[in-house]
Amino acid sequence: MLKTLFGRPAADATPRDTDADWEEIGRTNPYYGVLTDPRFKSDNLTEEVLADFFRSGAHGIAQEADWLKERYSDFAPKSALDFGCGVGRLTRALAAITGDTFGVDISDSMLAEARRNVPEGAMFGRELPDRAFDWIVSLIVFQHIPPERGYPLLKDLMARLASGGFVTLQFALYRDPRHASVPGGRIVIGEDFTTVSNVGALRSLAKGEMVMFDYDLTVISAILFAAGVTDIALSHTDHGGFHGACIRGRRVA
């Protein structure tokens, strides 16, 4: 049984149709949409560049696995869910570790690219499977989903985390003052931590723009804690002045 992944709220609740944005990005520049390095634009792709792209995923997942192994001596996931898998950069590496990984994404074009070379132990789809996973991973994904949709999605993901399972999640939380005019969610500006909003700017963007949304760590924590993920650690992330946190942790068995 499958549960619909991206059920849309009322039209006035979401200021931006990010599904349409990501389908356009997946159609035109799927690899650049995952990692915004000019080398990964469609016109620049070579076999060597693609190898570097997937090596970056393997390196990142290896680092995450090492971190979790150091904190949890029994870390040995047998299944993983890669939320926002794109073309499968992380899914491949997770499949190599677990032997059973499902990559889910909203963009059919991204999924079509991911399925061109499906690694052993990996599957891809547009829907969240109705099953439990030992390790749920989502990196540089939620920051492109409006929070009013992202929070329910996070809750759905945590409902699929096995007892004793692990999480590696990343969220954007605020941005530097120089990014105050960049469309998104709330923005923390300056030394006085003033909070402002420029959500209205989203309406003027053309389809296919990559938008950054800021999340509230209090809400994220409440969702994780309610799901039993109470043993967590945070580390700072900085994507060119867009600040956030990587959350690593475990659901209490």
Short mmCIF file of C-alpha atoms in Angstrom, two decimals:
data_model
loop_
_atom_site.label_atom_id
_atom_site.label_comp_id
_atom_site.label_asym_id
_atom_site.label_seq_id
_atom_site.Cartn_x
_atom_site.Cartn_y
_atom_site.Cartn_z
CA MET A 1 0.00 0.00 0.00
CA LEU A 2 1.32 3.42 -0.98
CA LYS A 3 0.56 6.81 0.50
CA THR A 4 0.47 9.90 -1.69
CA LEU A 5 3.66 11.86 -1.10
CA PHE A 6 2.94 15.42 -2.07
CA GLY A 7 -0.74 16.03 -1.39
CA ARG A 8 -1.31 19.70 -2.16
CA PRO A 9 -2.91 21.99 0.43
CA ALA A 10 -5.37 24.69 -0.50
CA ALA A 11 -4.16 27.00 -3.25
CA ASP A 12 -3.87 29.99 -0.94
CA ALA A 13 -1.81 28.02 1.60
CA THR A 14 1.19 27.40 -0.67
CA PRO A 15 2.65 30.50 -2.32
CA ARG A 16 4.68 28.50 -4.83
CA ASP A 17 4.14 25.33 -6.87
CA THR A 18 7.56 23.83 -6.20
CA ASP A 19 6.50 20.53 -7.81
CA ALA A 20 6.33 22.31 -11.16
CA ASP A 21 9.69 23.95 -10.49
CA TRP A 22 11.38 20.63 -9.85
CA GLU A 23 9.82 18.92 -12.84
CA GLU A 24 11.21 21.72 -15.01
CA ILE A 25 14.63 21.44 -13.38
CA GLY A 26 14.53 17.65 -13.77
CA ARG A 27 13.67 18.01 -17.45
CA THR A 28 16.37 20.55 -18.28
CA ASN A 29 19.22 20.23 -15.75
CA PRO A 30 18.67 17.22 -13.47
CA TYR A 31 22.23 16.86 -12.21
CA TYR A 32 22.77 20.59 -11.72
CA GLY A 33 19.49 20.64 -9.83
CA VAL A 34 21.06 18.28 -7.29
CA LEU A 35 24.47 19.94 -7.05
CA THR A 36 24.71 23.51 -8.32
CA ASP A 37 28.17 23.21 -9.83
CA PRO A 38 28.46 24.36 -13.48
CA ARG A 39 30.19 21.08 -14.32
CA PHE A 40 26.90 19.30 -13.70
CA LYS A 41 24.83 21.33 -16.16
CA SER A 42 23.43 19.17 -18.94
CA ASP A 43 25.64 20.76 -21.61
CA ASN A 44 28.80 19.96 -19.63
CA LEU A 45 28.15 16.34 -18.65
CA THR A 46 30.76 13.74 -19.55
CA GLU A 47 31.35 10.23 -18.22
CA GLU A 48 34.13 11.60 -16.02
CA VAL A 49 31.91 14.39 -14.66
CA LEU A 50 29.09 11.92 -13.93
CA ALA A 51 31.55 9.65 -12.12
CA ASP A 52 32.62 12.60 -9.95
CA PHE A 53 28.96 13.40 -9.27
CA PHE A 54 28.16 9.93 -7.94
CA ARG A 55 31.48 9.70 -6.09
CA SER A 56 30.45 12.79 -4.16
CA GLY A 57 27.34 10.94 -3.02
CA ALA A 58 29.30 7.89 -1.97
CA HIS A 59 31.74 10.07 -0.03
CA GLY A 60 28.95 11.96 1.72
CA ILE A 61 27.08 8.83 2.75
CA ALA A 62 30.30 7.19 3.94
CA GLN A 63 30.92 10.20 6.20
CA GLU A 64 27.38 10.01 7.57
CA ALA A 65 27.71 6.29 8.22
CA ASP A 66 31.04 6.79 9.97
CA TRP A 67 29.52 9.48 12.20
CA LEU A 68 26.62 7.23 13.19
CA LYS A 69 28.91 4.23 13.75
CA GLU A 70 31.04 6.27 16.11
CA ARG A 71 28.00 7.36 18.13
CA TYR A 72 26.07 4.07 17.93
CA SER A 73 28.19 0.93 18.02
CA ASP A 74 25.32 -1.18 16.65
CA PHE A 75 24.72 0.99 13.58
CA ALA A 76 24.11 -1.54 10.79
CA PRO A 77 21.01 -0.51 8.81
CA LYS A 78 19.43 -3.13 6.56
CA SER A 79 17.18 -0.66 4.76
CA ALA A 80 17.16 3.03 3.92
CA LEU A 81 14.80 5.68 2.56
CA ASP A 82 16.31 8.49 0.50
CA PHE A 83 13.77 11.33 0.55
CA GLY A 84 14.18 13.74 -2.36
CA CYS A 85 16.49 11.35 -4.16
CA GLY A 86 16.72 13.29 -7.43
CA VAL A 87 18.82 11.30 -9.90
CA GLY A 88 19.95 8.85 -7.20
CA ARG A 89 23.24 10.41 -6.08
CA LEU A 90 22.79 9.23 -2.49
CA THR A 91 20.47 6.32 -3.23
CA ARG A 92 23.24 4.38 -4.92
CA ALA A 93 25.55 4.76 -1.94
CA LEU A 94 22.80 3.85 0.52
CA ALA A 95 21.96 0.73 -1.50
CA ALA A 96 25.60 -0.35 -1.36
CA ILE A 97 25.50 -0.13 2.44
CA THR A 98 22.06 -1.56 3.16
CA GLY A 99 21.16 -3.72 0.16
CA ASP A 100 17.59 -2.34 0.38
CA THR A 101 17.07 1.36 -0.40
CA PHE A 102 14.09 3.25 -1.77
CA GLY A 103 14.57 6.65 -3.39
CA VAL A 104 11.53 8.90 -3.62
CA ASP A 105 11.19 12.13 -5.57
CA ILE A 106 8.43 14.38 -6.88
CA SER A 107 9.99 14.89 -10.33
CA ASP A 108 9.22 12.22 -12.91
CA SER A 109 12.11 13.50 -15.02
CA MET A 110 14.53 13.10 -12.12
CA LEU A 111 13.24 9.58 -11.49
CA ALA A 112 13.59 8.66 -15.15
CA GLU A 113 17.24 9.68 -14.99
CA ALA A 114 17.73 7.77 -11.73
CA ARG A 115 16.31 4.62 -13.32
CA ARG A 116 18.75 4.68 -16.23
CA ASN A 117 21.31 2.79 -14.16
CA VAL A 118 19.51 1.36 -11.15
CA PRO A 119 22.05 -0.15 -8.73
CA GLU A 120 21.44 -3.50 -7.09
CA GLY A 121 19.32 -3.15 -3.99
CA ALA A 122 17.71 0.16 -5.02
CA MET A 123 14.23 1.11 -6.15
CA PHE A 124 12.78 4.49 -7.09
CA GLY A 125 9.28 5.92 -6.96
CA ARG A 126 7.10 8.98 -6.59
CA GLU A 127 5.24 7.68 -3.55
CA LEU A 128 6.34 6.91 -0.01
CA PRO A 129 6.21 3.14 0.59
CA ASP A 130 4.03 2.09 3.51
CA ARG A 131 6.80 0.27 5.37
CA ALA A 132 9.50 0.88 7.96
CA PHE A 133 13.14 1.76 7.25
CA ASP A 134 16.23 1.50 9.45
CA TRP A 135 17.78 4.72 8.15
CA ILE A 136 15.98 7.76 6.75
CA VAL A 137 18.14 10.25 4.88
CA SER A 138 17.23 13.64 3.43
CA LEU A 139 19.99 16.11 2.57
CA ILE A 140 19.60 19.49 0.79
CA VAL A 141 15.95 18.65 0.06
CA PHE A 142 13.56 20.14 2.62
CA GLN A 143 15.08 23.58 2.03
CA HIS A 144 13.37 23.53 -1.39
CA ILE A 145 9.93 22.56 -0.02
CA PRO A 146 7.61 25.19 1.52
CA PRO A 147 7.48 24.50 5.28
CA GLU A 148 3.69 24.21 5.35
CA ARG A 149 4.16 21.14 3.19
CA GLY A 150 7.48 20.09 4.64
CA TYR A 151 6.37 19.67 8.24
CA PRO A 152 3.61 17.13 7.39
CA LEU A 153 6.07 15.33 5.12
CA LEU A 154 8.61 15.09 7.94
CA LYS A 155 5.87 13.62 10.15
CA ASP A 156 5.09 11.06 7.44
CA LEU A 157 8.76 10.15 7.17
CA MET A 158 9.10 9.65 10.91
CA ALA A 159 6.08 7.34 10.83
CA ARG A 160 8.22 5.12 8.59
CA LEU A 161 11.26 5.04 10.87
CA ALA A 162 11.79 1.63 12.41
CA SER A 163 12.14 1.26 16.16
CA GLY A 164 15.78 1.95 16.92
CA GLY A 165 16.20 3.46 13.44
CA PHE A 166 18.50 6.31 12.46
CA VAL A 167 18.01 9.70 10.79
CA THR A 168 20.23 12.03 8.81
CA LEU A 169 18.27 15.17 7.96
CA GLN A 170 19.19 18.67 6.84
CA PHE A 171 17.12 21.87 6.99
CA ALA A 172 17.73 25.51 6.15
CA LEU A 173 16.95 27.73 9.16
CA TYR A 174 17.96 31.33 8.34
CA ARG A 175 20.08 33.40 5.99
CA ASP A 176 22.65 36.17 6.01
CA PRO A 177 21.45 39.77 5.51
CA ARG A 178 22.81 39.80 1.94
CA HIS A 179 20.16 37.23 1.04
CA ALA A 180 17.29 39.24 2.51
CA SER A 181 15.69 39.81 -0.91
CA VAL A 182 15.98 36.19 -2.05
CA PRO A 183 12.48 34.64 -2.10
CA GLY A 184 11.77 32.06 0.56
CA GLY A 185 10.44 31.96 4.09
CA ARG A 186 11.37 33.84 7.23
CA ILE A 187 14.80 35.45 7.37
CA VAL A 188 16.92 36.28 10.41
CA ILE A 189 18.77 39.51 9.72
CA GLY A 190 21.56 41.30 11.58
CA GLU A 191 22.80 41.23 15.12
CA ASP A 192 19.37 41.92 16.62
CA PHE A 193 17.97 38.74 15.00
CA THR A 194 15.04 40.58 13.43
CA THR A 195 12.68 38.18 11.68
CA VAL A 196 11.06 39.26 8.42
CA SER A 197 9.18 37.52 5.63
CA ASN A 198 9.27 37.91 1.86
CA VAL A 199 7.06 35.01 0.82
CA GLY A 200 5.17 37.27 -1.57
CA ALA A 201 8.24 37.53 -3.78
CA LEU A 202 7.75 33.89 -4.76
CA ARG A 203 4.75 34.74 -6.91
CA SER A 204 6.81 36.72 -9.41
CA LEU A 205 9.34 33.97 -10.18
CA ALA A 206 9.30 32.05 -13.45
CA LYS A 207 8.72 28.30 -13.36
CA GLY A 208 11.89 26.30 -12.82
CA GLU A 209 13.54 28.57 -10.25
CA MET A 210 15.25 26.92 -7.29
CA VAL A 211 13.84 28.47 -4.10
CA MET A 212 15.23 28.25 -0.56
CA PHE A 213 12.80 27.98 2.35
CA ASP A 214 13.67 28.52 6.01
CA TYR A 215 12.32 26.14 8.67
CA ASP A 216 11.63 26.52 12.39
CA LEU A 217 13.85 24.27 14.49
CA THR A 218 11.24 24.24 17.27
CA VAL A 219 8.64 22.67 14.97
CA ILE A 220 11.19 20.20 13.57
CA SER A 221 12.17 19.16 17.11
CA ALA A 222 8.56 18.71 18.16
CA ILE A 223 7.91 16.38 15.21
CA LEU A 224 11.05 14.34 15.88
CA PHE A 225 10.46 14.10 19.62
CA ALA A 226 6.85 13.03 19.10
CA ALA A 227 8.12 10.22 16.87
CA GLY A 228 10.56 9.02 19.54
CA VAL A 229 13.65 10.53 17.91
CA THR A 230 14.90 12.07 21.13
CA ASP A 231 18.61 11.26 20.92
CA ILE A 232 19.82 13.83 18.37
CA ALA A 233 22.84 15.94 17.53
CA LEU A 234 22.96 19.11 15.45
CA SER A 235 25.74 20.52 13.31
CA HIS A 236 25.84 23.81 11.43
CA THR A 237 25.49 23.90 7.64
CA ASP A 238 26.22 26.93 5.48
CA HIS A 239 25.34 26.98 1.80
CA GLY A 240 26.72 30.34 0.76
CA GLY A 241 25.09 32.29 3.55
CA PHE A 242 21.99 30.13 3.82
CA HIS A 243 22.46 28.63 7.27
CA GLY A 244 20.91 25.47 8.59
CA ALA A 245 21.44 22.31 10.57
CA CYS A 246 22.17 18.69 9.87
CA ILE A 247 20.30 16.53 12.38
CA ARG A 248 21.60 13.08 13.13
CA GLY A 249 20.02 10.79 15.64
CA ARG A 250 18.08 7.71 16.56
CA ARG A 251 14.59 6.69 17.46
CA VAL A 252 14.40 5.24 20.93
CA ALA A 253 13.68 1.52 20.63
#
